[in-house]
């Protein structure tokens, strides 16, 4: 896979576009500038990699829109010492952005086809999340908890209790909540039993799937 001058130029334009849409986190913009999104897209869609849009990947899923990746990453406010859990690995693009912010990334995907494909891609790109697990994000990852940050990249009909339980004190969960359309929510754990709750506008995600509900 090759990162050409043309792609780097398109990425610079995308970063300008993200700035004009209100993204201000320099660390997030820097990592997005360095990360070739076209590596994470299907061969036939590579020419669209630096358009600010979501595109289909395998298993009827989508690679999130760059604005959404930037927005969620900015809300997550990741520091290099943080331990981060991502639910919904998909193409692995958001995972790569997280790995540019901290080495301590754990990520979960529940579609077998995507899991295998992205596992292969991570190897090829020398991307090494701490763990990449085939599993159901509704359960979180209890044996690696607590997490400083949790990000959900699919629309959750409700906020999974397990994810709130697995936040460290002061930890943050960024999650799009809703059925047809989602509200971007951020929960911050302020004590054993209490959470601050903030809302950041409407988004459209593929659903967070469950065998349970
Ligand atoms: N961050 C990804 C987004 C992919 S779309 C990207 O930009 O490529 C959301 C992903 O969540 C899909 O890959 C979907 O298979 C996965 N997903 C849906 N429900 C899930 C669940 N319960 N647990 C883990 N992953 C889930």
mmCIF file with all atom_site columns, N, CA, C and O in Angstrom, residues 148-171:
data_model
loop_
_atom_site.group_PDB
_atom_site.id
_atom_site.type_symbol
_atom_site.label_atom_id
_atom_site.label_alt_id
_atom_site.label_comp_id
_atom_site.label_asym_id
_atom_site.label_entity_id
_atom_site.label_seq_id
_atom_site.pdbx_PDB_ins_code
_atom_site.Cartn_x
_atom_site.Cartn_y
_atom_site.Cartn_z
_atom_site.occupancy
_atom_site.B_iso_or_equiv
_atom_site.pdbx_formal_charge
_atom_site.auth_seq_id
_atom_site.auth_comp_id
_atom_site.auth_asym_id
_atom_site.auth_atom_id
_atom_site.pdbx_PDB_model_num
ATOM 1  N N  . UNK A 1 148 ? -9.991  4.438  30.970 1.00 0.00 ? 148 UNK A N  1
ATOM 2  C CA . UNK A 1 148 ? -10.062 5.899  31.100 1.00 0.00 ? 148 UNK A CA 1
ATOM 3  C C  . UNK A 1 148 ? -11.015 6.480  30.070 1.00 0.00 ? 148 UNK A C  1
ATOM 4  O O  . UNK A 1 148 ? -11.641 7.517  30.295 1.00 0.00 ? 148 UNK A O  1
ATOM 5  N N  . UNK A 1 149 ? -11.073 5.814  28.932 1.00 0.00 ? 149 UNK A N  1
ATOM 6  C CA . UNK A 1 149 ? -11.910 6.281  27.837 1.00 0.00 ? 149 UNK A CA 1
ATOM 7  C C  . UNK A 1 149 ? -12.574 5.095  27.158 1.00 0.00 ? 149 UNK A C  1
ATOM 8  O O  . UNK A 1 149 ? -11.922 4.082  26.913 1.00 0.00 ? 149 UNK A O  1
ATOM 9  N N  . UNK A 1 150 ? -13.878 5.255  26.811 1.00 0.00 ? 150 UNK A N  1
ATOM 10 C CA . UNK A 1 150 ? -14.576 4.252  25.994 1.00 0.00 ? 150 UNK A CA 1
ATOM 11 C C  . UNK A 1 150 ? -15.284 4.988  24.864 1.00 0.00 ? 150 UNK A C  1
ATOM 12 O O  . UNK A 1 150 ? -15.956 5.998  25.089 1.00 0.00 ? 150 UNK A O  1
ATOM 13 N N  . UNK A 1 151 ? -15.100 4.492  23.645 1.00 0.00 ? 151 UNK A N  1
ATOM 14 C CA . UNK A 1 151 ? -15.763 5.085  22.482 1.00 0.00 ? 151 UNK A CA 1
ATOM 15 C C  . UNK A 1 151 ? -16.579 3.998  21.790 1.00 0.00 ? 151 UNK A C  1
ATOM 16 O O  . UNK A 1 151 ? -16.105 2.888  21.595 1.00 0.00 ? 151 UNK A O  1
ATOM 17 N N  . UNK A 1 152 ? -17.832 4.337  21.452 1.00 0.00 ? 152 UNK A N  1
ATOM 18 C CA . UNK A 1 152 ? -18.705 3.426  20.720 1.00 0.00 ? 152 UNK A CA 1
ATOM 19 C C  . UNK A 1 152 ? -18.916 4.021  19.335 1.00 0.00 ? 152 UNK A C  1
ATOM 20 O O  . UNK A 1 152 ? -19.282 5.194  19.214 1.00 0.00 ? 152 UNK A O  1
ATOM 21 N N  . UNK A 1 153 ? -18.672 3.219  18.284 1.00 0.00 ? 153 UNK A N  1
ATOM 22 C CA . UNK A 1 153 ? -18.741 3.767  16.927 1.00 0.00 ? 153 UNK A CA 1
ATOM 23 C C  . UNK A 1 153 ? -19.951 3.251  16.151 1.00 0.00 ? 153 UNK A C  1
ATOM 24 O O  . UNK A 1 153 ? -19.971 3.302  14.927 1.00 0.00 ? 153 UNK A O  1
ATOM 25 N N  . UNK A 1 154 ? -20.962 2.751  16.884 1.00 0.00 ? 154 UNK A N  1
ATOM 26 C CA . UNK A 1 154 ? -22.232 2.356  16.274 1.00 0.00 ? 154 UNK A CA 1
ATOM 27 C C  . UNK A 1 154 ? -23.344 2.949  17.138 1.00 0.00 ? 154 UNK A C  1
ATOM 28 O O  . UNK A 1 154 ? -23.123 3.255  18.315 1.00 0.00 ? 154 UNK A O  1
ATOM 29 N N  . UNK A 1 155 ? -24.542 3.115  16.543 1.00 0.00 ? 155 UNK A N  1
ATOM 30 C CA . UNK A 1 155 ? -25.646 3.748  17.258 1.00 0.00 ? 155 UNK A CA 1
ATOM 31 C C  . UNK A 1 155 ? -26.261 2.800  18.280 1.00 0.00 ? 155 UNK A C  1
ATOM 32 O O  . UNK A 1 155 ? -26.767 1.736  17.933 1.00 0.00 ? 155 UNK A O  1
ATOM 33 N N  . UNK A 1 156 ? -26.232 3.195  19.541 1.00 0.00 ? 156 UNK A N  1
ATOM 34 C CA . UNK A 1 156 ? -26.737 2.329  20.618 1.00 0.00 ? 156 UNK A CA 1
ATOM 35 C C  . UNK A 1 156 ? -28.169 2.720  20.960 1.00 0.00 ? 156 UNK A C  1
ATOM 36 O O  . UNK A 1 156 ? -28.430 3.885  21.261 1.00 0.00 ? 156 UNK A O  1
ATOM 37 N N  . UNK A 1 157 ? -29.120 1.764  20.921 1.00 0.00 ? 157 UNK A N  1
ATOM 38 C CA . UNK A 1 157 ? -30.494 2.096  21.293 1.00 0.00 ? 157 UNK A CA 1
ATOM 39 C C  . UNK A 1 157 ? -30.581 2.550  22.750 1.00 0.00 ? 157 UNK A C  1
ATOM 40 O O  . UNK A 1 157 ? -31.456 3.323  23.116 1.00 0.00 ? 157 UNK A O  1
ATOM 41 N N  . UNK A 1 158 ? -29.667 2.066  23.570 1.00 0.00 ? 158 UNK A N  1
ATOM 42 C CA . UNK A 1 158 ? -29.596 2.489  24.974 1.00 0.00 ? 158 UNK A CA 1
ATOM 43 C C  . UNK A 1 158 ? -28.141 2.459  25.398 1.00 0.00 ? 158 UNK A C  1
ATOM 44 O O  . UNK A 1 158 ? -27.303 1.879  24.710 1.00 0.00 ? 158 UNK A O  1
ATOM 45 N N  . UNK A 1 159 ? -27.857 3.079  26.532 1.00 0.00 ? 159 UNK A N  1
ATOM 46 C CA . UNK A 1 159 ? -26.468 3.104  27.006 1.00 0.00 ? 159 UNK A CA 1
ATOM 47 C C  . UNK A 1 159 ? -26.176 1.805  27.752 1.00 0.00 ? 159 UNK A C  1
ATOM 48 O O  . UNK A 1 159 ? -26.781 1.555  28.799 1.00 0.00 ? 159 UNK A O  1
ATOM 49 N N  . UNK A 1 160 ? -25.275 0.964  27.233 1.00 0.00 ? 160 UNK A N  1
ATOM 50 C CA . UNK A 1 160 ? -25.000 -0.302 27.929 1.00 0.00 ? 160 UNK A CA 1
ATOM 51 C C  . UNK A 1 160 ? -24.427 -0.052 29.328 1.00 0.00 ? 160 UNK A C  1
ATOM 52 O O  . UNK A 1 160 ? -23.416 0.633  29.473 1.00 0.00 ? 160 UNK A O  1
ATOM 53 N N  . UNK A 1 161 ? -25.095 -0.614 30.345 1.00 0.00 ? 161 UNK A N  1
ATOM 54 C CA . UNK A 1 161 ? -24.666 -0.434 31.756 1.00 0.00 ? 161 UNK A CA 1
ATOM 55 C C  . UNK A 1 161 ? -23.236 -0.897 31.974 1.00 0.00 ? 161 UNK A C  1
ATOM 56 O O  . UNK A 1 161 ? -22.472 -0.282 32.719 1.00 0.00 ? 161 UNK A O  1
ATOM 57 N N  . UNK A 1 162 ? -22.888 -1.993 31.316 1.00 0.00 ? 162 UNK A N  1
ATOM 58 C CA . UNK A 1 162 ? -21.546 -2.555 31.484 1.00 0.00 ? 162 UNK A CA 1
ATOM 59 C C  . UNK A 1 162 ? -20.466 -1.539 31.132 1.00 0.00 ? 162 UNK A C  1
ATOM 60 O O  . UNK A 1 162 ? -19.412 -1.499 31.751 1.00 0.00 ? 162 UNK A O  1
ATOM 61 N N  . UNK A 1 163 ? -20.751 -0.733 30.096 1.00 0.00 ? 163 UNK A N  1
ATOM 62 C CA . UNK A 1 163 ? -19.736 0.237  29.660 1.00 0.00 ? 163 UNK A CA 1
ATOM 63 C C  . UNK A 1 163 ? -19.554 1.320  30.722 1.00 0.00 ? 163 UNK A C  1
ATOM 64 O O  . UNK A 1 163 ? -18.431 1.730  31.020 1.00 0.00 ? 163 UNK A O  1
ATOM 65 N N  . UNK A 1 164 ? -20.667 1.776  31.302 1.00 0.00 ? 164 UNK A N  1
ATOM 66 C CA . UNK A 1 164 ? -20.567 2.769  32.391 1.00 0.00 ? 164 UNK A CA 1
ATOM 67 C C  . UNK A 1 164 ? -19.802 2.165  33.576 1.00 0.00 ? 164 UNK A C  1
ATOM 68 O O  . UNK A 1 164 ? -18.932 2.811  34.159 1.00 0.00 ? 164 UNK A O  1
ATOM 69 N N  . UNK A 1 165 ? -20.113 0.890  33.892 1.00 0.00 ? 165 UNK A N  1
ATOM 70 C CA . UNK A 1 165 ? -19.453 0.214  35.021 1.00 0.00 ? 165 UNK A CA 1
ATOM 71 C C  . UNK A 1 165 ? -17.948 0.073  34.818 1.00 0.00 ? 165 UNK A C  1
ATOM 72 O O  . UNK A 1 165 ? -17.192 0.002  35.788 1.00 0.00 ? 165 UNK A O  1
ATOM 73 N N  . UNK A 1 166 ? -17.542 -0.012 33.557 1.00 0.00 ? 166 UNK A N  1
ATOM 74 C CA . UNK A 1 166 ? -16.117 -0.260 33.274 1.00 0.00 ? 166 UNK A CA 1
ATOM 75 C C  . UNK A 1 166 ? -15.294 1.015  33.121 1.00 0.00 ? 166 UNK A C  1
ATOM 76 O O  . UNK A 1 166 ? -14.127 0.972  32.761 1.00 0.00 ? 166 UNK A O  1
ATOM 77 N N  . UNK A 1 167 ? -15.936 2.181  33.407 1.00 0.00 ? 167 UNK A N  1
ATOM 78 C CA . UNK A 1 167 ? -15.184 3.445  33.380 1.00 0.00 ? 167 UNK A CA 1
ATOM 79 C C  . UNK A 1 167 ? -14.424 3.643  34.684 1.00 0.00 ? 167 UNK A C  1
ATOM 80 O O  . UNK A 1 167 ? -14.968 3.418  35.768 1.00 0.00 ? 167 UNK A O  1
ATOM 81 N N  . UNK A 1 168 ? -13.192 4.100  34.565 1.00 0.00 ? 168 UNK A N  1
ATOM 82 C CA . UNK A 1 168 ? -12.438 4.520  35.751 1.00 0.00 ? 168 UNK A CA 1
ATOM 83 C C  . UNK A 1 168 ? -13.067 5.804  36.309 1.00 0.00 ? 168 UNK A C  1
ATOM 84 O O  . UNK A 1 168 ? -13.808 6.490  35.589 1.00 0.00 ? 168 UNK A O  1
ATOM 85 N N  . UNK A 1 169 ? -12.772 6.136  37.551 1.00 0.00 ? 169 UNK A N  1
ATOM 86 C CA . UNK A 1 169 ? -13.228 7.408  38.120 1.00 0.00 ? 169 UNK A CA 1
ATOM 87 C C  . UNK A 1 169 ? -12.622 8.549  37.297 1.00 0.00 ? 169 UNK A C  1
ATOM 88 O O  . UNK A 1 169 ? -11.420 8.547  37.033 1.00 0.00 ? 169 UNK A O  1
ATOM 89 N N  . UNK A 1 170 ? -13.470 9.468  36.844 1.00 0.00 ? 170 UNK A N  1
ATOM 90 C CA . UNK A 1 170 ? -12.999 10.543 35.955 1.00 0.00 ? 170 UNK A CA 1
ATOM 91 C C  . UNK A 1 170 ? -12.984 10.133 34.492 1.00 0.00 ? 170 UNK A C  1
ATOM 92 O O  . UNK A 1 170 ? -12.706 10.951 33.616 1.00 0.00 ? 170 UNK A O  1
ATOM 93 N N  . UNK A 1 171 ? -13.286 8.858  34.235 1.00 0.00 ? 171 UNK A N  1
ATOM 94 C CA . UNK A 1 171 ? -13.270 8.334  32.865 1.00 0.00 ? 171 UNK A CA 1
ATOM 95 C C  . UNK A 1 171 ? -14.450 8.824  32.040 1.00 0.00 ? 171 UNK A C  1
ATOM 96 O O  . UNK A 1 171 ? -15.466 9.264  32.583 1.00 0.00 ? 171 UNK A O  1
#
